[in-house]
Structure formats: structure tokens, C-alpha cells
Amino acid sequence: MHWIKQGFVYGPDGSLPWARHTALTPTPLLKDAETIRVYAGFRDETGISRIGYVDLDAANPRRVKYVASEPVLDLGRNGAFDDNGVILGDVIRVGAEIRMYYVGFQLVSKAKFLAFTGLAISRDNGDSFERYSEAPILDRSSNGLYIRAIHSVMQTDDTFRVWYACGNGWEEINGVFYPQYNIRYIESADGIDFKGEGTLCVDVEGSEYRIGRPRVFRHRDRFIMHYTRGTIQGDYLAGHAESPDGMQWERRDEKLGIALSPEGWDSRHLCYPAVLNCGERTYMFYNGNDMGKDGFGYAILDGSEQ
């Protein structure tokens, strides 16, 4: 797979108090034939994220059609698992509804943070969402004491297949603690009730201490996973894995097909890619430097219609 960069698309201009900077983990949904809606986490001046969206022209995603003036998912109630920030997850259509799987953050006194998965549901084609529950649908477990964050959901006839980041420790780098996590797989009959510990499917290698934000899609006869990996040297880059069944994965980072730019907004970091098929075109939306502090851009799959 070879991706052709199309450039920077959108970042907050600082005019909205809840969205001063950053468009974190851009997650696209085809709203209609003419519109791609990209949900993302927008940070306030203290760094706390709320989920909003940007509507783009499906034929030319460089053209911004509309920017949400209010978050579609705000912070949870004080003391809840998502009272200190929410980011994407995944957004999928299930019947007449749209489900938003999101990651909620909570501060605690003896760890840097906790991050577990919630669910919100839209019945108006993604314009607003209501929480399914104030409790997480994927909570802590023995293998995920600090993080269990769903980032990719695929519905089949009778099963919801889920890939998520799972964290059980912390890495100290230059006196600062960073979360350690890897990627696991789990299934659910309804996409809401999850049982068991899940199965490890992609782990860290070499100097990496975290690998997460798995985004899984079908390409021809294979499952493809894009993820983001961090090293103790400060790299924060996307990677690529392939699987015949979505469970047994082989890392092939050299086949990602997109790399850092020589300069500019994605010259140091390239992270959180999310792929959308849009007619004859296949787009990748992604963040650049500093986990998307400037915003997000996109690329198009070489060989798809331009």
C-alpha cells in the first residue's frame, strides 16, 4: 500500500474555549454521499479533550464544509470514569443508530491516569450523542489495570470484533512516567457486553514501550491493522500489520506506505491513522507532530481514483 499525502486539513483556531488546540485521533464517518464527518478530540487550554467534529467535502477533503461549535460528547459527571477527558475510539453504524466507542480519562492520586471505554449513541445521524451508560463498557481487568481502550470495532452477522489498547504499567523516561500498553482482541455478541481478558495480538518490540490505537480494515483478502508505536527515544510513528483472520498478526511496519515529511506539521511524528473507503477513493486521516496539536491531514491510497 502506498499513500500519497494531500496535506494539512484542519486544526482549531483557538476561538472556542473547549477547542483551543489539537484534533486528536481523527476518526472519519461517511455521513452521506457528499460529506465525510471527522470526529476528533479537541483540547481546551488545560489540555482536557472533548469530542467534536469537522465536516469535509467527500470529493475533496481539503475543503472544510462545517465545524461543530459545541462538543457532541462532553466530560462525564464528576467522579465518573470519563470526568477528565474523552477521545475517540471508533464510530460505526449499527442499524439506524451510530455508535461512538470512546475512551474516558480519570485522574487518580497514585497513577498518572486511568483510561477505559464508554459508549455513546446517536439517533440523528451523528449530530448528537447520548451516553449508553455512565459506567464503562470495557472496564479494568487483570491484564488492563490502567487502560482498556477500544479503537476498532467490526460488526459481522452475529459478532462484534474488537481491537483495543491494554495497559498494565508505566515507563519512566527522563523522570516522566508514560503508559505502557499493547494491542488485544476481544469479541462480543452485542458490542456492549464484554467478557474475559481478551487475547494479545500485537506487542511492543525493541525500544518500544507502547503500541496502540489499532485501526483494522479489510483490504482484498487480508485484514490490515494500522497502529501507533512509541519508543523511549521519543519516536511516535504509525505501523502496519497483516492478518488472514484478524487474530493472528504479523507486523510489517515497512509496508505502511507513508512516512514523515521533510518539514512541517508531520515532520517529527506521524500517528493515529484511520482509513475510510469513499466510493472509488480510499482516504487516510492522521495526526502529525505532538499528537495532533496542530490538527490533522490526509492522504489518498495510490491507485484509487483522484
XYZ file of C-alpha atoms in Angstrom:
306
model
C 0.000 0.000 0.000
C 1.346 3.404 -0.969
C -0.276 6.588 0.314
C 0.022 9.960 -1.410
C -0.072 12.846 1.035
C -2.630 15.533 0.270
C -1.633 17.935 3.037
C -2.967 19.502 6.198
C -6.762 19.779 6.546
C -7.877 21.306 9.837
C -6.831 22.436 13.292
C -8.683 24.591 15.851
C -8.131 28.339 15.533
C -8.315 28.853 19.314
C -11.596 30.778 19.278
C -13.643 28.122 21.095
C -12.896 27.671 24.832
C -13.397 23.896 24.636
C -11.267 23.592 21.468
C -8.206 25.785 21.824
C -5.877 23.361 20.047
C -5.434 19.745 18.842
C -7.699 17.486 16.796
C -6.725 14.159 18.331
C -7.328 10.696 16.793
C -9.331 11.871 13.745
C -11.995 9.231 13.061
C -13.926 9.519 9.769
C -17.506 8.509 9.021
C -19.271 8.854 5.682
C -22.256 10.971 6.728
C -23.776 10.999 3.255
C -22.583 10.758 -0.352
C -21.203 14.325 -0.264
C -19.884 14.599 3.298
C -17.176 12.992 5.392
C -17.594 13.751 9.078
C -14.327 13.518 11.011
C -14.788 13.185 14.767
C -11.804 14.152 16.897
C -10.733 15.120 20.399
C -10.340 18.892 20.795
C -8.390 20.162 23.801
C -9.088 23.186 25.988
C -6.308 25.383 27.360
C -5.670 22.924 30.216
C -5.256 20.012 27.769
C -8.586 18.294 28.504
C -10.247 16.785 25.433
C -13.883 16.829 24.338
C -15.213 15.236 21.165
C -16.391 17.415 18.277
C -16.381 17.095 14.518
C -15.435 18.655 11.196
C -17.429 18.066 8.001
C -15.400 17.715 4.799
C -16.276 17.543 1.125
C -16.214 13.835 0.224
C -14.886 14.615 -3.261
C -12.211 16.995 -1.940
C -11.448 16.525 1.771
C -9.234 19.611 1.759
C -12.465 21.627 1.692
C -13.953 22.134 5.162
C -17.730 22.494 4.996
C -18.612 22.904 8.676
C -17.015 22.846 12.136
C -19.045 21.936 15.219
C -19.427 24.862 17.621
C -20.203 22.591 20.599
C -18.889 19.152 21.559
C -21.029 16.158 20.656
C -19.622 14.413 23.733
C -18.597 16.447 26.749
C -16.950 15.386 30.006
C -18.638 12.860 32.232
C -20.073 13.598 35.642
C -17.576 14.385 38.424
C -16.213 11.141 39.794
C -17.137 9.113 36.704
C -14.572 7.260 34.610
C -14.649 9.996 31.921
C -14.628 13.167 34.022
C -11.194 14.354 32.838
C -11.369 13.960 29.081
C -12.841 11.905 26.244
C -11.278 10.868 22.923
C -12.245 8.550 20.030
C -12.485 5.162 19.863
C -14.449 4.223 16.852
C -17.681 5.334 15.196
C -19.825 2.743 13.403
C -23.367 2.409 12.099
C -25.487 -0.269 13.774
C -28.938 -0.397 12.202
C -30.479 3.078 12.346
C -28.083 4.222 15.081
C -24.498 5.403 15.159
C -22.384 4.078 17.996
C -19.442 6.035 19.306
C -16.970 3.953 21.251
C -14.867 6.428 23.199
C -12.062 6.476 25.748
C -12.708 8.245 29.034
C -9.918 9.550 31.265
C -9.910 9.894 35.031
C -7.206 11.254 37.328
C -6.271 9.303 40.433
C -3.722 10.015 43.166
C -1.301 7.080 42.723
C -1.141 6.678 38.932
C -0.908 9.170 36.078
C -4.438 8.403 34.840
C -6.959 5.655 34.121
C -8.496 5.163 30.655
C -11.445 2.879 29.970
C -14.053 2.576 27.216
C -17.516 4.092 27.140
C -20.326 4.032 24.601
C -22.491 6.872 23.298
C -25.320 6.502 20.767
C -26.681 8.859 18.111
C -30.168 8.597 16.626
C -29.895 11.722 14.435
C -27.160 10.616 12.004
C -24.286 11.672 14.218
C -25.302 15.239 15.092
C -25.659 14.447 18.818
C -24.862 11.553 21.126
C -26.188 10.275 24.439
C -24.208 8.063 26.778
C -25.389 4.470 26.897
C -24.180 4.343 30.492
C -22.150 6.452 32.891
C -20.070 3.337 33.562
C -17.521 1.938 31.104
C -18.499 -0.963 28.867
C -14.866 -2.156 28.842
C -13.532 -1.667 32.364
C -10.334 -2.700 34.119
C -9.173 -6.308 34.187
C -6.180 -8.281 35.404
C -4.347 -7.545 32.145
C -5.588 -3.977 31.935
C -5.386 -2.340 35.322
C -4.954 1.177 33.915
C -6.031 1.151 30.255
C -8.598 -0.778 28.196
C -9.337 1.476 25.243
C -11.361 0.250 22.258
C -10.185 1.747 18.962
C -11.605 -0.518 16.266
C -14.964 -2.292 16.051
C -16.089 -4.526 13.176
C -19.589 -5.988 13.086
C -20.250 -9.338 11.422
C -23.561 -11.204 11.200
C -23.574 -12.319 14.826
C -20.427 -10.885 16.434
C -18.751 -7.606 17.195
C -14.999 -7.975 16.718
C -12.945 -5.504 18.743
C -9.283 -4.476 18.864
C -8.179 -2.362 21.803
C -5.194 -0.943 23.658
C -4.494 -2.540 27.011
C -2.166 -1.069 29.635
C -0.795 -2.538 32.824
C 2.240 -0.407 33.722
C 4.282 2.764 33.339
C 7.603 3.610 31.696
C 9.786 6.276 33.306
C 11.638 8.345 30.694
C 13.773 11.256 31.888
C 11.815 11.447 35.129
C 8.378 11.404 33.441
C 6.014 8.429 33.544
C 4.389 7.272 30.290
C 1.800 4.490 29.895
C 2.853 1.057 28.685
C 0.322 -0.741 26.523
C -0.132 -3.270 23.733
C -2.979 -4.451 21.499
C -5.514 -7.140 22.345
C -8.561 -8.660 20.682
C -11.982 -9.473 22.145
C -15.450 -10.385 20.865
C -18.992 -9.561 21.960
C -22.413 -10.734 20.811
C -23.919 -7.246 21.058
C -20.927 -4.888 21.121
C -21.780 -3.836 24.673
C -21.214 -6.793 26.988
C -17.600 -7.995 27.013
C -16.382 -10.994 28.980
C -12.885 -12.250 29.653
C -9.402 -10.832 29.288
C -9.139 -10.768 25.514
C -6.191 -12.133 23.536
C -2.843 -10.459 22.912
C -2.413 -9.904 19.176
C 0.285 -7.221 18.655
C 3.041 -6.476 21.165
C 5.895 -3.993 21.520
C 9.309 -4.720 20.024
C 12.819 -3.412 20.612
C 12.884 0.007 22.289
C 9.116 0.451 22.084
C 7.216 0.787 25.340
C 3.732 1.305 23.901
C 1.780 0.283 20.828
C -1.878 1.167 20.475
C -4.695 2.963 18.628
C -5.337 -0.148 16.475
C -7.432 0.589 13.373
C -8.460 -2.554 11.486
C -9.949 -2.774 7.980
C -10.274 -5.296 5.155
C -8.114 -4.935 2.063
C -8.651 -7.589 -0.589
C -8.265 -10.951 1.176
C -6.482 -9.637 4.277
C -7.087 -7.779 7.481
C -4.864 -4.708 7.781
C -4.106 -3.014 11.097
C -2.621 0.436 11.480
C -1.408 1.417 14.925
C 0.837 3.944 16.650
C 4.021 2.998 18.481
C 6.177 4.983 20.883
C 9.850 4.412 21.710
C 11.990 5.503 24.628
C 13.924 7.683 22.137
C 10.797 9.800 21.567
C 9.584 8.398 18.239
C 5.813 8.361 17.788
C 5.029 6.733 14.458
C 2.384 4.647 12.751
C 2.892 0.986 11.917
C 1.327 -1.760 9.835
C 0.366 -5.393 10.484
C -1.429 -8.033 8.403
C -3.603 -10.990 9.293
C -5.586 -13.705 7.481
C -8.228 -13.867 10.230
C -7.981 -10.715 12.369
C -6.494 -12.636 15.296
C -3.022 -13.824 14.282
C -0.999 -10.807 13.175
C 2.368 -10.257 11.526
C 3.987 -6.858 11.951
C 5.126 -5.374 8.629
C 5.902 -1.754 9.520
C 7.932 -1.327 6.334
C 4.694 -1.744 4.328
C 2.891 1.218 5.926
C 3.459 3.251 2.763
C 3.596 6.705 4.350
C 6.441 8.451 6.172
C 7.468 11.664 7.886
C 7.676 14.808 5.765
C 10.992 16.668 5.462
C 9.462 19.648 7.264
C 6.197 20.982 8.578
C 3.300 19.731 10.657
C 4.060 15.989 10.236
C 7.874 16.066 10.124
C 8.553 14.667 13.643
C 5.544 12.481 14.431
C 3.010 10.648 12.265
C 0.325 8.941 14.285
C -3.262 7.710 14.664
C -4.077 6.861 11.023
C -7.703 5.995 10.232
C -8.807 4.746 6.810
C -12.125 5.437 5.050
C -13.384 3.958 1.780
C -15.321 6.617 -0.104
C -16.603 5.376 -3.447
C -13.581 4.667 -5.640
C -11.273 6.528 -3.289
C -9.588 5.355 -0.100
C -8.507 8.062 2.323
C -6.253 8.027 5.374
C -6.746 10.730 8.024
C -3.926 11.132 10.542
C -2.231 13.357 13.100
C 1.269 14.807 12.920
C 3.607 16.411 15.423
C 2.867 16.394 19.160
C -0.118 14.047 18.902
C -2.067 16.319 16.605
C -1.572 19.620 18.411
C -1.830 21.482 15.099
C -4.638 19.293 13.774
C -4.952 16.570 11.124
C -4.282 15.952 7.463
C -4.999 13.221 4.959
C -3.555 11.023 2.252
C -5.094 9.033 -0.587
C -4.281 5.438 -1.465
C -2.209 5.296 -4.625
C -4.274 3.766 -7.404
C -7.643 4.895 -6.067
C -9.483 7.492 -8.159
C -8.190 11.048 -7.725
